[in-house]
One Martini backbone bead per residue (centre of mass of N, CA, C, O) as a GRO file, in nm:
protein
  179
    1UNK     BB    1  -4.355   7.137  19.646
    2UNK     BB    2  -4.084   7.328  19.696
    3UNK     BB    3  -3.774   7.316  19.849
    4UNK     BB    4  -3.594   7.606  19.822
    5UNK     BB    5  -3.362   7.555  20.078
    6UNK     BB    6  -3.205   7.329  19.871
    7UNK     BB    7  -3.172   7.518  19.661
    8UNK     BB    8  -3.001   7.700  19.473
    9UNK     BB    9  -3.017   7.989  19.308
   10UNK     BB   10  -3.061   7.931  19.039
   11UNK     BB   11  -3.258   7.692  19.079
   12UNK     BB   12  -3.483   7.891  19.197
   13UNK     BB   13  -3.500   8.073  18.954
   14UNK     BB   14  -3.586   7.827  18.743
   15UNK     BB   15  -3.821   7.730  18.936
   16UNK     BB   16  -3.980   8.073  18.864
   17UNK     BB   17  -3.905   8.198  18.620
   18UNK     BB   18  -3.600   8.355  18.689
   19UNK     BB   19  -3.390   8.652  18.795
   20UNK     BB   20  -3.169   8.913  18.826
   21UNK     BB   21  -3.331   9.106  18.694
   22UNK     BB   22  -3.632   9.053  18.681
   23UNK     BB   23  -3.899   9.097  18.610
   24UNK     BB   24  -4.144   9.198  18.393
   25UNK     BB   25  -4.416   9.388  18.378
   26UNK     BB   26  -4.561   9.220  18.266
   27UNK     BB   27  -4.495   8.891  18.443
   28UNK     BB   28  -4.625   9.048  18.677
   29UNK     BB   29  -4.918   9.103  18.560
   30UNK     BB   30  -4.954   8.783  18.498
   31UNK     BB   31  -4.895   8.647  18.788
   32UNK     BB   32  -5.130   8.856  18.961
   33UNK     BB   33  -5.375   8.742  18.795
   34UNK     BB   34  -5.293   8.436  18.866
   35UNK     BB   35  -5.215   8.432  19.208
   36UNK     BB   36  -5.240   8.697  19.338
   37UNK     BB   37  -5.199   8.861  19.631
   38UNK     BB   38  -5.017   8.996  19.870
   39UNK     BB   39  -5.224   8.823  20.137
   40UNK     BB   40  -5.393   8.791  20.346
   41UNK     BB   41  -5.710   8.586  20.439
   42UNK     BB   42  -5.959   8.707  20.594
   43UNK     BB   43  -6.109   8.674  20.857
   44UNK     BB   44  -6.416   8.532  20.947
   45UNK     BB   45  -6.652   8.728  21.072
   46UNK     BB   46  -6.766   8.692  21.439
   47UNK     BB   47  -6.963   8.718  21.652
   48UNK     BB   48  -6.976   8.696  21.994
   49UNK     BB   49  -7.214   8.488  22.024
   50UNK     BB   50  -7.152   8.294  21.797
   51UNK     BB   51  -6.879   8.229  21.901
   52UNK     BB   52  -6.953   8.129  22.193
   53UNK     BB   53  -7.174   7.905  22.078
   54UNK     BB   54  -6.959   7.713  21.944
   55UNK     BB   55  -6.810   7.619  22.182
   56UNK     BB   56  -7.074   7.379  22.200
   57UNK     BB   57  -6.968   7.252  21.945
   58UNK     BB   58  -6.883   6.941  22.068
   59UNK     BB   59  -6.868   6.663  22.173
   60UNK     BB   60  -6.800   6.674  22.476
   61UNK     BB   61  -7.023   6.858  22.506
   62UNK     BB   62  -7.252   6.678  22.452
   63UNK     BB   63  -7.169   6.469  22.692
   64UNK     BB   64  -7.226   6.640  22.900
   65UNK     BB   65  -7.533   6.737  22.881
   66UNK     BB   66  -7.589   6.438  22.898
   67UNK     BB   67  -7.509   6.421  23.193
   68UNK     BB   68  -7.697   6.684  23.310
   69UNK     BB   69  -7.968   6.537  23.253
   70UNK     BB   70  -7.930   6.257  23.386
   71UNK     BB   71  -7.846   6.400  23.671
   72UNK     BB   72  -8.149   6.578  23.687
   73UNK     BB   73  -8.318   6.315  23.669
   74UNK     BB   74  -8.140   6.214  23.949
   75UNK     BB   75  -8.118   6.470  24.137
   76UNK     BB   76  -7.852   6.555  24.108
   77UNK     BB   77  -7.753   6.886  24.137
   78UNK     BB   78  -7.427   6.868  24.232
   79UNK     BB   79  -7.333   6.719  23.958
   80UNK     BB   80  -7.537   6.966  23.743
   81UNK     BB   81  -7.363   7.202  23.814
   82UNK     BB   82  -7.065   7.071  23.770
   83UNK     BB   83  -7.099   7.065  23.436
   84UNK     BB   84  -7.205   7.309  23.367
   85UNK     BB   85  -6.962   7.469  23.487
   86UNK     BB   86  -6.782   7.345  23.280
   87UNK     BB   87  -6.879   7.420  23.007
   88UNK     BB   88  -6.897   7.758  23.071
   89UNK     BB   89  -6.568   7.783  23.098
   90UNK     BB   90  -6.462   7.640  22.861
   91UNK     BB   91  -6.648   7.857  22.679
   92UNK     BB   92  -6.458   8.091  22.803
   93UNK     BB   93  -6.224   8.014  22.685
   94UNK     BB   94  -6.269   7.965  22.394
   95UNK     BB   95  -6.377   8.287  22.384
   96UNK     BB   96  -6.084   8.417  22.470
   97UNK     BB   97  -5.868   8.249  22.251
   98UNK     BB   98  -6.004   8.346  21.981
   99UNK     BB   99  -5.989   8.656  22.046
  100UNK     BB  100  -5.685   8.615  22.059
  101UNK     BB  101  -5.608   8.499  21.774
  102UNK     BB  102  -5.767   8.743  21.602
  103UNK     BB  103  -5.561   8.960  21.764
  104UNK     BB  104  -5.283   8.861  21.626
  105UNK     BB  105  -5.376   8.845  21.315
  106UNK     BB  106  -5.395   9.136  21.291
  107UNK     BB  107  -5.092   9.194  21.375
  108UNK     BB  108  -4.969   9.040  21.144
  109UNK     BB  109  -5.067   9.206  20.922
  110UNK     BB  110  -4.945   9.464  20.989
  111UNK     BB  111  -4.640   9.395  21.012
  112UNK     BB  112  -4.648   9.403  20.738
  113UNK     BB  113  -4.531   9.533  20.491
  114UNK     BB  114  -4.622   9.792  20.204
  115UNK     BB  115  -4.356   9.743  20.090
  116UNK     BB  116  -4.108   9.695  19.821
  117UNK     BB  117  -3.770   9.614  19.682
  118UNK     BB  118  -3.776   9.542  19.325
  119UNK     BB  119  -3.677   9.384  19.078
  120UNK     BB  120  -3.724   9.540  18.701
  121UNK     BB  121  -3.526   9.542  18.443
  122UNK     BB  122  -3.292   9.598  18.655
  123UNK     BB  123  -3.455   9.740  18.839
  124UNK     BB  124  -3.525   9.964  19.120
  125UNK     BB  125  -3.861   9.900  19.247
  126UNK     BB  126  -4.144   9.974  19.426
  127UNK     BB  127  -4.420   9.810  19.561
  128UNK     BB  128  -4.653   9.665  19.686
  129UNK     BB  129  -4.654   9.398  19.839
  130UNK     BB  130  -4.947   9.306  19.719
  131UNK     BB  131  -4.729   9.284  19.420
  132UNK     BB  132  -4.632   9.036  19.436
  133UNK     BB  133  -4.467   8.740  19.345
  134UNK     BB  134  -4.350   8.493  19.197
  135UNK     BB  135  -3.993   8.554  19.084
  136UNK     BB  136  -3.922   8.809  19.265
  137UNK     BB  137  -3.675   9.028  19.332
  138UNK     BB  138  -3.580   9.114  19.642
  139UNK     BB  139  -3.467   9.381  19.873
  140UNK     BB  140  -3.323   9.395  20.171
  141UNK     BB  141  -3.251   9.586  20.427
  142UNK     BB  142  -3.216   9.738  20.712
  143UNK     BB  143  -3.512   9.725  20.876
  144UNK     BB  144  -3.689   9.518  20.766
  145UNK     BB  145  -3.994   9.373  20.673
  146UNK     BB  146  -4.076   9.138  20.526
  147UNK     BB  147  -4.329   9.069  20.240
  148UNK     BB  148  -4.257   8.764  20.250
  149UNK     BB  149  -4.184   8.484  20.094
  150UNK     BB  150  -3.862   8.384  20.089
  151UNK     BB  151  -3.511   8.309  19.887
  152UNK     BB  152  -3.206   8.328  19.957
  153UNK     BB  153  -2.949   8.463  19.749
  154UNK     BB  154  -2.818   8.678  19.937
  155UNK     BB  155  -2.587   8.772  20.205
  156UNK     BB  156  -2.506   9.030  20.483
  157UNK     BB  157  -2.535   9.040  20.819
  158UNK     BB  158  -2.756   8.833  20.919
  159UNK     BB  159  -3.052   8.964  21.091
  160UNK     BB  160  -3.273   8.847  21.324
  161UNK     BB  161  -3.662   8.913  21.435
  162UNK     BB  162  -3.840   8.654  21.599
  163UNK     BB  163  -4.044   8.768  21.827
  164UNK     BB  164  -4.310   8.657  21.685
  165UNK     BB  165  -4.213   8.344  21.687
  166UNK     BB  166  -4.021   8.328  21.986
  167UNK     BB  167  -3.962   8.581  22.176
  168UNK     BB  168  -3.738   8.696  22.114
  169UNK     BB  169  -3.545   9.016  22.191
  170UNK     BB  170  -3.328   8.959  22.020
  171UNK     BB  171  -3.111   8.959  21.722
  172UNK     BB  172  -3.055   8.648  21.530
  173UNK     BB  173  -2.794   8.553  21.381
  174UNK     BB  174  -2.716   8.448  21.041
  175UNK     BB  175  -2.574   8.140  20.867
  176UNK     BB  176  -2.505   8.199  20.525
  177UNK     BB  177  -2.516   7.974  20.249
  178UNK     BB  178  -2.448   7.958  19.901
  179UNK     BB  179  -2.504   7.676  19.662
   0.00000   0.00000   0.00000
């Protein structure tokens, strides 16, 4: 894996075999069906109960139940509730931090662009974020997007809105120099 933020923009352009022209529409159809479409792959979707029934599936949690087996045959009842209440608690928590990661998750598939606009033969042509390539110079405006992960050749006044990664609720302004 190259660390892209360390390279010159020529050498960036270089290590995948690209440049400021932008790739051959033939080069762009043959790395897209080497590397695969531009998006996230959808998580396997659980059930909520099978979702719920994993919360158990812990090594913590199956010591906790042979603690609870252990203390009910030692007929301590109220320390065989109060471990199963710990079990079932952890459970509850863990099946609703997983549904809110799952729905973070469709959110930020939703904010990807659909759209991007890209050099092709030196021309600027739009084409679906999902027909990405490795290679491709992206072009990005004012209140755009990213639709990728990107390696800037060149910015002029740029400002990020980090909001979806840090919470900041300005767009926190970027200097940036091409090396």
């Amino acid at each position: 894996m190259t660390d892209f933020h360390h390279l010159s923009p020529q050498a960036a352009l270089d290590t995948v075999d690209s440049n400021a022209q932008g790739l051959s529409h033939e080069e762009a159809a043959r790395r897209l069906a080497q590397y695969g479409p531009n998006r996230l792959k959808p998580a396997r979707r659980r059930g909520p109960w099978l979702r719920f029934l994993l919360q158990f599936h812990n090594l913590l949690i199956y010591v906790l139940l042979a603690s609870a087996c252990i203390t009910s045959l030692l007929a301590h009842w109220v320390d065989t509730s109060v471990i199963i209440g710990v079990v079932f608690i952890n459970a509850a928590i863990g099946f609703i931090q997983e549904g809110k990661a799952e729905r973070a998750m469709d959110a930020i598939r939703r904010m990807l662009s659909p759209e991007a606009i890209v050099m092709r033969e030196d021309k600027r042509v739009v084409i679906a974020a999902e027909a990405l390539v490795p290679g491709d110079i992206v072009m990005l405006q004012s209140g755009d997007k990213v639709p990728a992960d990107l390696r800037l050749l060149s910015a002029k006044n740029l400002r990020i809105e980090e909001a979806a990664l840090t919470g900041e609720s300005t767009a926190v302004e970027k200097n940036y120099r091409c090396r």
